[in-house]
């Protein structure tokens, strides 16, 4: 700001020197005094150029750092925010905030911010200078300022709204692009790429409309800002000429006045797009801080003293998703369940009954709305998150692999585990196919790497869950994508692992249920029955229906 300010003020010194030249050497027809003044002009020009250069040099590095820092903070925040936040926010909106909005903010800090301050200062200084040169001409020149100020205020409100809309539409567009790239197989298989292209075109047409509206607003403001002062300047020139003719004003002062007024043209004209840019940066900053100000889960301790109760215990656990329709019952309406230490409990229930949701409560991906969950007597809310995540390992229903090597993907479950543990985990998951991959354990998989089959991915996810030899293991339908033969092999190996851990295994098939010591049936948000597979087959018609593939109707009749 100081460099740009000095550079701009040096421009304002030029008219003073010009007055000296016109009223001195030129008026007296004596050119001997011209050289020092001409030299002064040259030096002023050089100073201006040098100072603007300095500004550019010193501004780039810190601003790149600011942008990097803001982006890093946003990324870290996104990682910390709870799953419920990510359920609500489309990824494209987050993406556009991390990219284009931050870019707009950096540009604003680099240029418009500096020049909003500098140009206002120059404008005020120049105006004061014009008043000292001749107050009558100064008043004439300033007349357009009044309508311009009123107009600018209206502009700002309209332009802010349009900028915000454009940025939101940009985010929507990013979401469409992302979904259509991730879902490209489905789109093609269903011949839906045209529909998606249509959708994209619609969004980008909306964005174009908004951008044109912004250009329109800015264009009108610009026309007023450029046009009105020009008229005033003409009036000042005519008045000045009359005053000079009547000897009420020196020719040098008129020259100085007019060149001051001309020097103020850029500061005034630039105000239009500087304000436009400021409005845009303000709404970009708003969007950025909407995410940054999202409350993070605070961890109120349970207030319960740890007991020497071993295993996993759910007590009166209730849960509903924040966006569940009003009037519907809670998805989990009072779960009481005890998994004894070292025991494997299978959780069964109709599809959509809340099994995945229940397992997600254990590593605290969601917080129960009531009730408590204890691990070996300690409430999960009282465990530091790292500790909790070390104790509990999860294999999710949808096995996600990251763009990294097989080794890195599996070792996510236990960073720094030795090669034997890694080999053991792959063995348990029957992931022998890894050896036949082009580069074995070092093969890149995930989005940027080799595509694996559903069953291969599922086995790697299983290996990831067991590699850390966790105390508590949660497996959400871990064998669903395997053929009967492989399933049997995995089950045999898994039995050894399950013998030493306390496990909750979501199961749909009798074969998976048989891995467990006991089975719990989830129905209507409650645990309807607990017992061994055979006990439940005997005593619980609903369970029998679920396992045998009887139709709903038959099950209900049997009940
Ligand atoms: N993130 C979410 N936000 C809102 N509702 C959700 C969310 N995830 C799941 N639901 C709803 O909660 C209910 C239970 O889902 P959940 O995934 O727990 O079922 P599930 O028992 O695991 O079913 P499946 O056997 O098909 O895997 C469903 O009706 C689903 O629509
Ligand atoms: Mg599920």
Coordinates of C-alpha atoms and ligand atoms in Angstrom, one line a residue:
X1 CA 0.0 0.0 0.0
X2 CA 2.8 2.4 0.9
X3 CA 4.6 1.7 -2.4
X4 CA 1.4 2.1 -4.5
X5 CA 0.4 5.1 -2.5
X6 CA 3.7 6.9 -3.0
X7 CA 3.7 6.0 -6.7
X8 CA 0.2 7.4 -7.1
X9 CA 0.9 10.6 -5.2
X10 CA 4.0 11.2 -7.3
X11 CA 1.7 11.4 -10.2
X12 CA -0.2 14.2 -8.4
X13 CA 3.1 16.2 -8.1
X14 CA 3.3 16.5 -11.9
X15 CA 0.6 19.2 -12.3
X16 CA 2.5 21.4 -9.8
X17 CA 5.7 21.2 -11.9
X18 CA 3.6 21.8 -15.0
X19 CA 2.3 25.0 -13.5
X20 CA 5.8 26.1 -12.8
X21 CA 6.8 25.5 -16.4
X22 CA 3.8 27.3 -17.9
X23 CA 3.8 30.3 -15.5
X24 CA 7.7 30.5 -15.5
X25 CA 9.8 29.7 -18.5
X26 CA 6.9 29.6 -21.0
X27 CA 5.2 32.8 -19.8
X28 CA 8.5 34.7 -19.6
X29 CA 9.9 33.2 -22.8
X30 CA 13.0 32.2 -20.9
X31 CA 14.0 28.6 -21.4
X32 CA 17.0 28.6 -19.0
X33 CA 14.7 27.7 -16.1
X34 CA 13.1 24.8 -18.0
X35 CA 15.8 22.1 -17.5
X36 CA 15.6 21.6 -13.7
X37 CA 11.8 21.4 -14.0
X38 CA 11.9 18.9 -16.9
X39 CA 14.4 16.9 -14.9
X40 CA 11.9 16.9 -12.0
X41 CA 9.2 15.5 -14.3
X42 CA 11.5 12.8 -15.5
X43 CA 12.4 11.8 -11.9
X44 CA 8.8 11.7 -10.9
X45 CA 8.0 9.4 -13.8
X46 CA 10.9 7.1 -12.8
X47 CA 9.9 7.1 -9.2
X48 CA 6.3 6.1 -10.1
X49 CA 7.5 3.2 -12.3
X50 CA 10.0 1.9 -9.7
X51 CA 7.4 2.1 -6.9
X52 CA 4.8 0.2 -8.8
X53 CA 7.4 -2.4 -9.7
X54 CA 8.3 -2.8 -6.0
X55 CA 4.7 -3.3 -5.1
X56 CA 4.4 -6.2 -7.5
X57 CA 7.5 -7.8 -6.3
X58 CA 6.6 -7.7 -2.6
X59 CA 3.0 -8.7 -3.0
X60 CA 3.3 -12.1 -4.7
X61 CA 5.0 -14.3 -2.2
X62 CA 3.0 -13.4 0.9
X63 CA -0.2 -13.7 -0.9
X64 CA 0.6 -17.1 -2.3
X65 CA 1.3 -18.1 1.3
X66 CA -2.0 -16.6 2.5
X67 CA -3.9 -18.6 -0.2
X68 CA -2.1 -21.8 0.6
X69 CA -2.8 -21.3 4.3
X70 CA -6.5 -20.6 3.8
X71 CA -6.8 -23.7 1.6
X72 CA -4.9 -25.8 4.1
X73 CA -7.2 -24.6 6.9
X74 CA -10.3 -25.4 4.8
X75 CA -9.0 -28.9 4.0
X76 CA -8.2 -29.6 7.6
X77 CA -11.6 -28.3 8.7
X78 CA -13.4 -30.6 6.1
X79 CA -11.5 -33.5 7.6
X80 CA -12.5 -32.6 11.1
X81 CA -16.2 -31.9 10.4
X82 CA -18.6 -34.8 11.3
X83 CA -20.1 -37.1 8.7
X84 CA -23.4 -35.4 9.2
X85 CA -21.9 -32.3 7.7
X86 CA -20.7 -34.2 4.7
X87 CA -24.1 -35.8 4.3
X88 CA -25.6 -32.3 3.9
X89 CA -23.1 -30.6 1.7
X90 CA -22.6 -31.4 -2.0
X91 CA -19.0 -32.0 -2.7
X92 CA -18.9 -29.6 -5.7
X93 CA -19.9 -26.8 -3.3
X94 CA -16.9 -27.6 -1.1
X95 CA -14.6 -28.0 -4.2
X96 CA -15.5 -24.6 -5.6
X97 CA -15.0 -23.0 -2.2
X98 CA -11.5 -24.5 -2.0
X99 CA -10.6 -23.4 -5.5
X100 CA -12.3 -20.5 -7.3
X101 CA -13.5 -18.7 -4.1
X102 CA -10.0 -18.7 -2.6
X103 CA -8.6 -17.6 -6.0
X104 CA -11.0 -14.6 -6.0
X105 CA -10.0 -13.7 -2.4
X106 CA -6.3 -13.8 -3.2
X107 CA -6.8 -11.6 -6.3
X108 CA -8.7 -9.1 -4.2
X109 CA -5.9 -8.9 -1.6
X110 CA -3.3 -8.5 -4.3
X111 CA -4.8 -5.7 -6.2
X112 CA -8.3 -4.3 -5.5
X113 CA -7.8 -4.0 -1.8
X114 CA -4.6 -2.0 -2.2
X115 CA -6.1 0.2 -4.8
X116 CA -9.4 0.8 -3.0
X117 CA -7.3 2.4 -0.2
X118 CA -4.7 4.1 -2.4
X119 CA -7.1 5.4 -5.0
X120 CA -9.4 6.9 -2.3
X121 CA -6.4 8.6 -0.7
X122 CA -5.2 9.9 -4.1
X123 CA -8.7 11.1 -4.9
X124 CA -9.0 13.0 -1.6
X125 CA -5.5 14.5 -2.0
X126 CA -6.2 15.5 -5.6
X127 CA -9.5 17.0 -4.7
X128 CA -7.8 19.1 -1.9
X129 CA -5.2 20.1 -4.4
X130 CA -7.9 21.2 -6.9
X131 CA -9.5 23.3 -4.2
X132 CA -6.2 25.1 -3.4
X133 CA -5.7 25.7 -7.1
X134 CA -9.2 27.2 -7.7
X135 CA -12.2 26.4 -5.6
X136 CA -14.8 27.5 -8.2
X137 CA -13.5 25.0 -10.8
X138 CA -13.2 22.4 -8.1
X139 CA -16.9 22.7 -7.2
X140 CA -17.9 22.4 -10.9
X141 CA -15.8 19.3 -11.2
X142 CA -17.3 17.7 -8.1
X143 CA -21.0 18.1 -9.0
X144 CA -21.3 14.6 -10.6
X145 CA -20.0 13.0 -7.3
X146 CA -23.5 13.2 -5.7
X147 CA -25.5 11.2 -8.2
X148 CA -22.5 8.8 -8.6
X149 CA -22.4 8.0 -4.9
X150 CA -26.2 7.3 -4.8
X151 CA -25.9 5.1 -7.9
X152 CA -22.8 3.2 -6.6
X153 CA -24.6 2.3 -3.4
X154 CA -27.5 0.7 -5.4
X155 CA -25.0 -1.0 -7.6
X156 CA -23.2 -2.6 -4.7
X157 CA -26.3 -4.3 -3.3
X158 CA -27.3 -5.7 -6.7
X159 CA -23.8 -6.8 -7.6
X160 CA -23.2 -8.6 -4.3
X161 CA -26.3 -10.6 -4.7
X162 CA -25.4 -11.5 -8.3
X163 CA -21.8 -12.5 -7.3
X164 CA -23.1 -14.8 -4.6
X165 CA -25.5 -16.4 -7.0
X166 CA -22.8 -16.9 -9.6
X167 CA -20.5 -18.6 -7.0
X168 CA -23.3 -20.9 -5.8
X169 CA -24.1 -21.8 -9.4
X170 CA -20.4 -22.5 -9.9
X171 CA -20.5 -25.0 -7.0
X172 CA -23.6 -26.7 -8.5
X173 CA -21.8 -27.0 -11.8
X174 CA -18.9 -28.6 -10.1
X175 CA -21.2 -31.1 -8.4
X176 CA -22.7 -32.1 -11.7
X177 CA -19.3 -32.6 -13.2
X178 CA -18.1 -34.6 -10.3
X179 CA -21.1 -36.8 -10.1
X180 CA -21.1 -37.5 -13.8
X181 CA -17.4 -38.4 -13.8
X182 CA -17.7 -40.7 -10.7
X183 CA -20.9 -42.2 -12.1
X184 CA -19.8 -42.5 -15.7
X185 CA -20.3 -46.3 -15.9
X186 CA -23.9 -46.0 -14.8
X187 CA -24.6 -43.0 -17.0
X188 CA -23.3 -44.9 -20.0
X189 CA -24.9 -48.2 -19.1
X190 CA -28.3 -46.5 -18.9
X191 CA -27.7 -44.3 -21.9
X192 CA -28.1 -41.4 -19.6
X193 CA -25.0 -39.3 -20.6
X194 CA -27.3 -37.1 -22.7
X195 CA -29.5 -36.3 -19.8
X196 CA -26.5 -35.4 -17.8
X197 CA -25.1 -33.3 -20.6
X198 CA -28.5 -31.6 -20.6
X199 CA -28.3 -31.0 -16.9
X200 CA -24.8 -29.6 -17.3
X201 CA -25.9 -27.3 -20.1
X202 CA -28.8 -26.0 -18.0
X203 CA -26.5 -25.3 -15.0
X204 CA -23.9 -23.6 -17.2
X205 CA -26.6 -21.6 -19.0
X206 CA -27.8 -20.4 -15.6
X207 CA -24.3 -19.4 -14.7
X208 CA -23.9 -17.6 -18.0
X209 CA -27.1 -15.6 -17.3
X210 CA -25.8 -14.5 -13.9
X211 CA -22.4 -13.6 -15.3
X212 CA -24.0 -11.5 -18.0
X213 CA -26.2 -9.8 -15.4
X214 CA -23.0 -8.9 -13.5
X215 CA -21.4 -7.6 -16.6
X216 CA -24.6 -5.5 -17.3
X217 CA -24.5 -4.0 -13.8
X218 CA -20.8 -3.3 -14.0
X219 CA -21.2 -1.8 -17.5
X220 CA -23.9 0.6 -16.4
X221 CA -21.9 1.8 -13.4
X222 CA -18.8 2.2 -15.6
X223 CA -20.7 4.2 -18.2
X224 CA -21.9 6.6 -15.4
X225 CA -18.5 6.8 -13.8
X226 CA -16.7 7.5 -17.0
X227 CA -19.4 9.7 -18.6
X228 CA -20.5 12.1 -15.9
X229 CA -17.0 13.4 -14.8
X230 CA -16.2 13.9 -18.5
X231 CA -19.1 16.4 -18.8
X232 CA -18.1 18.2 -15.6
X233 CA -14.5 18.4 -16.8
X234 CA -15.7 20.0 -20.1
X235 CA -17.7 22.6 -18.0
X236 CA -14.6 23.3 -15.8
X237 CA -12.5 23.8 -19.0
X238 CA -14.9 26.3 -20.5
X239 CA -15.3 28.2 -17.2
X240 CA -11.5 28.1 -16.7
X241 CA -10.9 29.6 -20.2
X242 CA -13.3 32.4 -19.4
X243 CA -11.5 33.1 -16.1
X244 CA -8.1 33.2 -17.8
X245 CA -9.4 35.5 -20.4
X246 CA -10.5 37.9 -17.7
X247 CA -7.2 37.6 -16.0
X248 CA -8.8 36.1 -12.9
X249 CA -6.7 32.9 -13.2
X250 CA -3.2 32.2 -14.5
X251 CA -2.8 30.0 -17.5
X252 CA -0.4 27.8 -15.5
X253 CA -3.0 27.3 -12.8
X254 CA -5.6 26.2 -15.4
X255 CA -3.1 23.7 -16.9
X256 CA -2.3 22.5 -13.4
X257 CA -6.0 22.2 -12.5
X258 CA -6.9 20.3 -15.7
X259 CA -3.9 17.9 -15.4
X260 CA -4.8 17.2 -11.8
X261 CA -8.4 16.5 -12.8
X262 CA -7.1 14.2 -15.6
X263 CA -4.7 12.5 -13.1
X264 CA -7.8 11.7 -11.0
X265 CA -9.5 10.0 -13.9
X266 CA -8.0 6.5 -13.2
X267 CA -8.7 6.6 -9.4
X268 CA -12.3 7.5 -10.1
X269 CA -12.9 5.2 -13.1
X270 CA -11.3 2.3 -11.3
X271 CA -13.7 2.6 -8.4
X272 CA -16.4 0.9 -10.4
X273 CA -14.6 -2.4 -10.9
X274 CA -12.8 -2.2 -7.6
X275 CA -16.1 -2.1 -5.9
X276 CA -17.4 -4.9 -8.1
X277 CA -14.4 -7.0 -7.2
X278 CA -14.8 -6.2 -3.6
X279 CA -18.4 -7.4 -3.6
X280 CA -17.3 -10.6 -5.3
X281 CA -14.5 -11.2 -2.9
X282 CA -16.8 -10.5 0.0
X283 CA -19.3 -13.1 -1.1
X284 CA -16.4 -15.5 -1.8
X285 CA -15.2 -14.9 1.8
X286 CA -18.7 -15.5 3.1
X287 CA -18.8 -18.8 1.3
X288 CA -15.4 -19.8 2.7
X289 CA -16.3 -18.9 6.2
X290 CA -19.7 -20.6 6.1
X291 CA -17.7 -23.8 6.1
X292 CA -15.0 -22.6 8.5
X293 CA -17.6 -21.5 11.0
X294 CA -19.5 -24.8 11.0
X295 CA -19.5 -26.0 14.6
X296 CA -17.2 -28.9 15.2
X297 CA -18.4 -31.7 17.4
X298 CA -17.4 -30.9 21.0
X299 CA -16.9 -33.9 23.1
X300 CA -18.9 -33.4 26.3
X301 CA -17.8 -36.2 28.6
X302 CA -20.4 -38.7 29.5
X303 CA -20.2 -37.9 33.2
X304 CA -20.2 -41.7 33.9
X305 CA -17.5 -43.3 35.9
X306 CA -15.9 -46.2 34.0
X307 CA -17.1 -49.6 35.3
X308 CA -15.4 -52.9 35.0
X309 CA -18.1 -54.1 32.6
X310 CA -16.2 -55.8 29.8
X311 CA -17.1 -56.0 26.1
X312 CA -19.3 -53.6 24.1
X313 CA -22.5 -52.4 25.7
X314 CA -25.3 -50.4 24.1
X315 CA -27.7 -48.9 26.7
X316 CA -30.9 -47.2 25.6
X317 CA -29.3 -46.0 22.4
X318 CA -31.6 -43.8 20.3
X319 CA -30.7 -42.2 17.0
X320 CA -32.4 -40.4 14.1
X321 CA -30.8 -38.7 11.2
X322 CA -31.0 -34.9 11.3
X323 CA -32.8 -34.8 7.9
X324 CA -35.2 -37.6 8.7
X325 CA -38.8 -36.6 7.9
X326 CA -40.7 -35.1 10.8
X327 CA -43.2 -37.4 12.4
X328 CA -41.4 -40.6 11.6
X329 CA -40.2 -42.7 14.5
X330 CA -36.5 -42.7 15.5
X331 CA -34.5 -45.1 13.4
X332 CA -33.0 -46.6 16.5
X333 CA -35.5 -46.4 19.3
X334 CA -33.8 -47.7 22.4
X335 CA -31.1 -50.3 21.7
X336 CA -30.0 -52.5 24.6
X337 CA -27.3 -54.9 23.7
X338 CA -24.3 -56.5 25.3
X339 CA -21.5 -58.1 23.4
X340 CA -19.4 -60.1 25.8
X341 CA -15.6 -59.8 25.7
X342 CA -14.2 -62.1 23.0
X343 CA -17.6 -62.8 21.6
X344 CA -18.7 -62.4 18.0
X345 CA -22.2 -61.1 17.7
X346 CA -24.0 -61.1 14.4
X347 CA -26.5 -58.3 13.7
X348 CA -29.3 -59.2 11.3
X349 CA -32.3 -57.3 10.2
X350 CA -34.2 -56.3 7.1
X351 CA -32.6 -54.0 4.6
X352 CA -32.9 -50.4 5.8
X353 CA -33.5 -51.4 9.4
X354 CA -30.5 -49.4 10.6
X355 CA -27.8 -52.0 10.9
X356 CA -25.1 -49.8 9.2
X357 CA -26.3 -46.9 11.2
X358 CA -25.9 -48.8 14.5
X359 CA -22.3 -49.8 13.6
X360 CA -21.5 -46.3 12.7
X361 CA -22.2 -45.2 16.3
X362 CA -19.4 -47.3 17.7
X363 CA -16.5 -45.4 16.1
X364 CA -18.5 -42.2 16.7
X365 CA -19.1 -41.4 13.0
X366 CA -22.5 -40.2 14.3
X367 CA -23.5 -39.4 17.9
X368 CA -26.5 -41.2 19.4
X369 CA -29.4 -38.8 20.3
X370 CA -29.8 -40.6 23.6
X371 CA -28.3 -43.4 25.5
X372 CA -24.7 -44.6 25.8
X373 CA -22.2 -47.0 24.3
X374 CA -19.4 -48.3 26.4
X375 CA -16.2 -50.2 25.4
X376 CA -14.9 -52.3 28.3
X377 CA -16.8 -50.1 30.7
X378 CA -15.6 -46.8 29.3
X379 CA -18.1 -44.5 27.5
X380 CA -17.0 -43.9 23.9
X381 CA -17.4 -40.2 24.6
X382 CA -14.7 -40.4 27.2
X383 CA -12.1 -42.0 24.9
X384 CA -9.9 -39.6 23.0
X385 CA -10.7 -40.0 19.3
X386 CA -7.3 -41.5 18.4
X387 CA -7.6 -44.0 21.2
X388 CA -11.1 -44.9 20.1
X389 CA -10.1 -45.3 16.5
X390 CA -7.2 -47.5 17.5
X391 CA -9.4 -49.7 19.6
X392 CA -12.2 -50.1 17.0
X393 CA -11.6 -51.1 13.4
X394 CA -14.3 -51.1 10.8
X395 CA -14.8 -52.6 7.4
X396 CA -17.6 -50.7 5.7
X397 CA -20.3 -52.0 3.4
X398 CA -18.8 -50.1 0.5
X399 CA -15.1 -50.8 0.4
X400 CA -13.4 -47.6 -0.5
X401 CA -9.8 -47.7 -1.7
X402 CA -7.7 -44.6 -2.1
X403 CA -5.3 -43.7 -4.9
X404 CA -2.3 -45.4 -3.3
X405 CA -0.6 -48.7 -3.4
X406 CA -2.2 -51.9 -2.0
X407 CA 0.2 -51.8 0.9
X408 CA -0.6 -48.2 1.8
X409 CA -4.3 -48.9 1.6
X410 CA -4.2 -51.9 3.9
X411 CA -1.7 -50.3 6.3
X412 CA -4.2 -47.4 6.8
X413 CA -5.6 -49.8 9.4
X414 CA -2.3 -49.9 11.3
X415 CA 0.4 -47.4 10.2
X416 CA 3.8 -48.9 10.6
X417 CA 2.8 -52.5 11.1
X418 CA 5.5 -54.9 10.2
X419 CA 5.4 -57.0 7.0
X420 CA 4.4 -60.2 8.9
X421 CA 1.3 -58.5 10.2
X422 CA 0.5 -57.2 6.8
X423 CA 0.9 -60.7 5.3
X424 CA -1.2 -62.2 8.0
X425 CA -4.0 -59.7 7.4
X426 CA -3.9 -60.4 3.6
X427 CA -4.0 -64.1 4.4
X428 CA -7.0 -63.7 6.7
X429 CA -8.8 -61.8 4.0
X430 CA -7.8 -64.4 1.4
X431 CA -6.3 -61.6 -0.7
X432 CA -3.8 -63.9 -2.4
X433 CA -4.6 -62.2 -5.7
X434 CA -2.4 -59.3 -4.6
X435 CA 0.7 -61.4 -5.6
X436 CA -0.6 -61.6 -9.1
X437 CA -1.1 -57.9 -9.5
X438 CA 1.5 -56.3 -11.8
X439 CA 3.6 -54.9 -9.0
X440 CA 2.3 -56.9 -6.1
X441 CA 1.9 -54.9 -2.9
X442 CA 3.2 -51.8 -4.7
X443 CA 0.5 -51.8 -7.3
X444 CA -1.3 -48.5 -7.4
X445 CA -5.1 -49.0 -6.9
X446 CA -8.0 -46.7 -6.4
X447 CA -9.3 -44.0 -8.7
X448 CA -5.9 -43.2 -10.2
X449 CA -4.7 -46.8 -10.3
X450 CA -5.7 -50.2 -11.3
X451 CA -9.4 -51.1 -11.0
X452 CA -10.1 -54.0 -8.8
X453 CA -13.2 -56.2 -8.8
X454 CA -15.8 -55.7 -6.1
X455 CA -14.8 -58.9 -4.2
X456 CA -11.1 -57.9 -4.4
X457 CA -11.8 -54.5 -3.0
X458 CA -13.9 -56.1 -0.2
X459 CA -11.1 -58.4 0.7
X460 CA -8.6 -55.5 0.9
X461 CA -11.0 -53.5 3.1
X462 CA -11.3 -56.6 5.3
X463 CA -7.5 -56.8 5.5
X464 CA -7.4 -53.2 6.4
X465 CA -9.8 -53.8 9.3
X466 CA -7.9 -56.7 10.8
X467 CA -4.3 -55.7 10.2
X468 CA -4.2 -53.6 13.4
X469 CA -5.4 -56.6 15.5
X470 CA -8.0 -54.3 17.0
X471 CA -9.7 -55.1 20.3
X472 CA -13.1 -54.4 18.8
X473 CA -13.9 -55.2 15.3
X474 CA -16.9 -54.1 13.3
X475 CA -17.6 -55.7 9.9
X476 CA -20.6 -54.6 7.9
X477 CA -21.5 -57.5 5.6
X478 CA -17.9 -58.2 4.9
X479 CA -18.3 -61.2 2.6
X480 CA -21.2 -60.1 0.5
X481 CA -19.3 -59.9 -2.8
X482 CA -17.4 -63.2 -2.5
X483 CA -18.2 -66.5 -4.2
X484 CA -19.2 -69.4 -2.0
X485 CA -15.8 -71.0 -2.2
X486 CA -13.8 -67.9 -1.3
X487 CA -16.3 -67.0 1.3
X488 CA -15.7 -70.4 3.0
X489 CA -12.0 -69.8 2.9
X490 CA -12.3 -66.3 4.4
X491 CA -14.6 -67.5 7.1
X492 CA -12.2 -70.2 8.1
X493 CA -9.4 -67.6 8.4
X494 CA -11.6 -65.0 10.0
X495 CA -12.6 -67.4 12.7
X496 CA -9.1 -67.3 14.1
X497 CA -9.1 -63.5 14.2
X498 CA -12.5 -63.3 15.7
X499 CA -11.5 -65.7 18.5
X500 CA -9.3 -63.0 20.0
X501 CA -11.5 -59.9 19.4
X502 CA -14.9 -58.7 20.4
X503 CA -16.8 -58.3 17.2
X504 CA -20.0 -57.0 15.8
X505 CA -20.7 -58.5 12.3
X506 CA -23.6 -57.3 10.2
X507 CA -24.8 -60.3 8.3
X508 CA -27.4 -61.0 5.7
X509 CA -26.7 -64.7 4.9
X510 CA -26.8 -67.7 7.2
X511 CA -23.2 -68.5 6.2
X512 CA -22.0 -65.3 7.7
X513 CA -24.2 -65.6 10.7
X514 CA -22.5 -68.9 11.5
X515 CA -19.3 -67.0 12.2
X516 CA -20.9 -65.6 15.3
X517 CA -21.5 -67.0 18.7
X518 CA -24.8 -65.2 19.1
X519 CA -27.2 -63.3 16.8
X520 CA -29.2 -60.2 17.5
X521 CA -32.2 -59.3 15.4
X522 CA -32.8 -55.6 14.7
X523 CA -36.4 -54.8 14.1
X524 CA -38.4 -51.5 14.3
X525 CA -35.5 -49.7 15.9
X526 CA -35.0 -52.3 18.7
X527 CA -33.2 -55.5 19.4
X528 CA -36.2 -57.9 19.0
X529 CA -34.3 -61.1 19.9
X530 CA -30.9 -62.4 20.9
X531 CA -29.7 -65.9 20.9
X532 CA -27.7 -68.5 19.0
X533 CA -28.6 -69.0 15.4
X534 CA -30.3 -72.3 16.2
X535 CA -32.2 -70.9 19.2
X536 CA -33.6 -68.1 17.2
X537 CA -34.5 -70.4 14.3
X538 CA -36.5 -72.3 16.8
X539 CA -38.1 -69.5 18.8
X540 CA -38.3 -66.5 16.6
X541 CA -40.5 -66.6 13.5
X542 CA -39.3 -63.2 12.3
X543 CA -35.7 -64.5 12.3
X544 CA -36.7 -67.6 10.6
X545 CA -38.4 -65.6 7.9
X546 CA -35.4 -63.4 7.4
X547 CA -32.9 -66.2 7.2
X548 CA -34.9 -68.7 5.1
X549 CA -36.1 -66.2 2.5
X550 CA -39.8 -66.7 3.3
X551 CA -41.7 -63.8 2.0
X552 CA -42.8 -61.0 4.3
X553 CA -46.3 -62.2 4.2
X554 CA -45.4 -65.7 5.2
X555 CA -43.2 -64.3 8.0
X556 CA -46.1 -62.2 9.3
X557 CA -48.5 -65.1 9.1
X558 CA -46.2 -67.3 11.0
X559 CA -45.9 -64.6 13.7
Ligands
LIG1 N1 -26.7 -40.4 6.0 C1 -28.0 -40.6 6.1 N2 -28.9 -39.6 6.2 C2 -30.2 -39.8 6.4 N3 -30.8 -41.0 6.4 C3 -30.0 -42.1 6.2 C4 -28.6 -41.9 6.1 N4 -28.1 -43.1 5.9 C5 -29.1 -44.0 6.0 N5 -30.2 -43.4 6.2 C6 -31.6 -44.0 6.3 O1 -31.6 -44.8 7.5 C7 -32.2 -46.0 7.3 C8 -31.3 -47.2 7.7 O2 -30.1 -47.2 6.9 P1 -29.0 -48.2 7.2 O3 -27.9 -48.0 6.2 O4 -28.5 -48.2 8.6 O5 -29.7 -49.6 6.9 P2 -29.1 -51.1 6.9 O6 -29.8 -51.8 7.9 O7 -27.6 -51.1 7.0 O8 -29.6 -51.6 5.5 P3 -28.8 -52.6 4.5 O9 -29.1 -54.0 5.0 O10 -29.5 -52.4 3.2 O11 -27.4 -52.3 4.4 C9 -32.6 -46.1 5.8 O12 -34.0 -45.9 5.8 C10 -31.9 -44.9 5.2 O13 -32.7 -44.3 4.3
LIG2 MG1 -26.2 -51.5 5.7

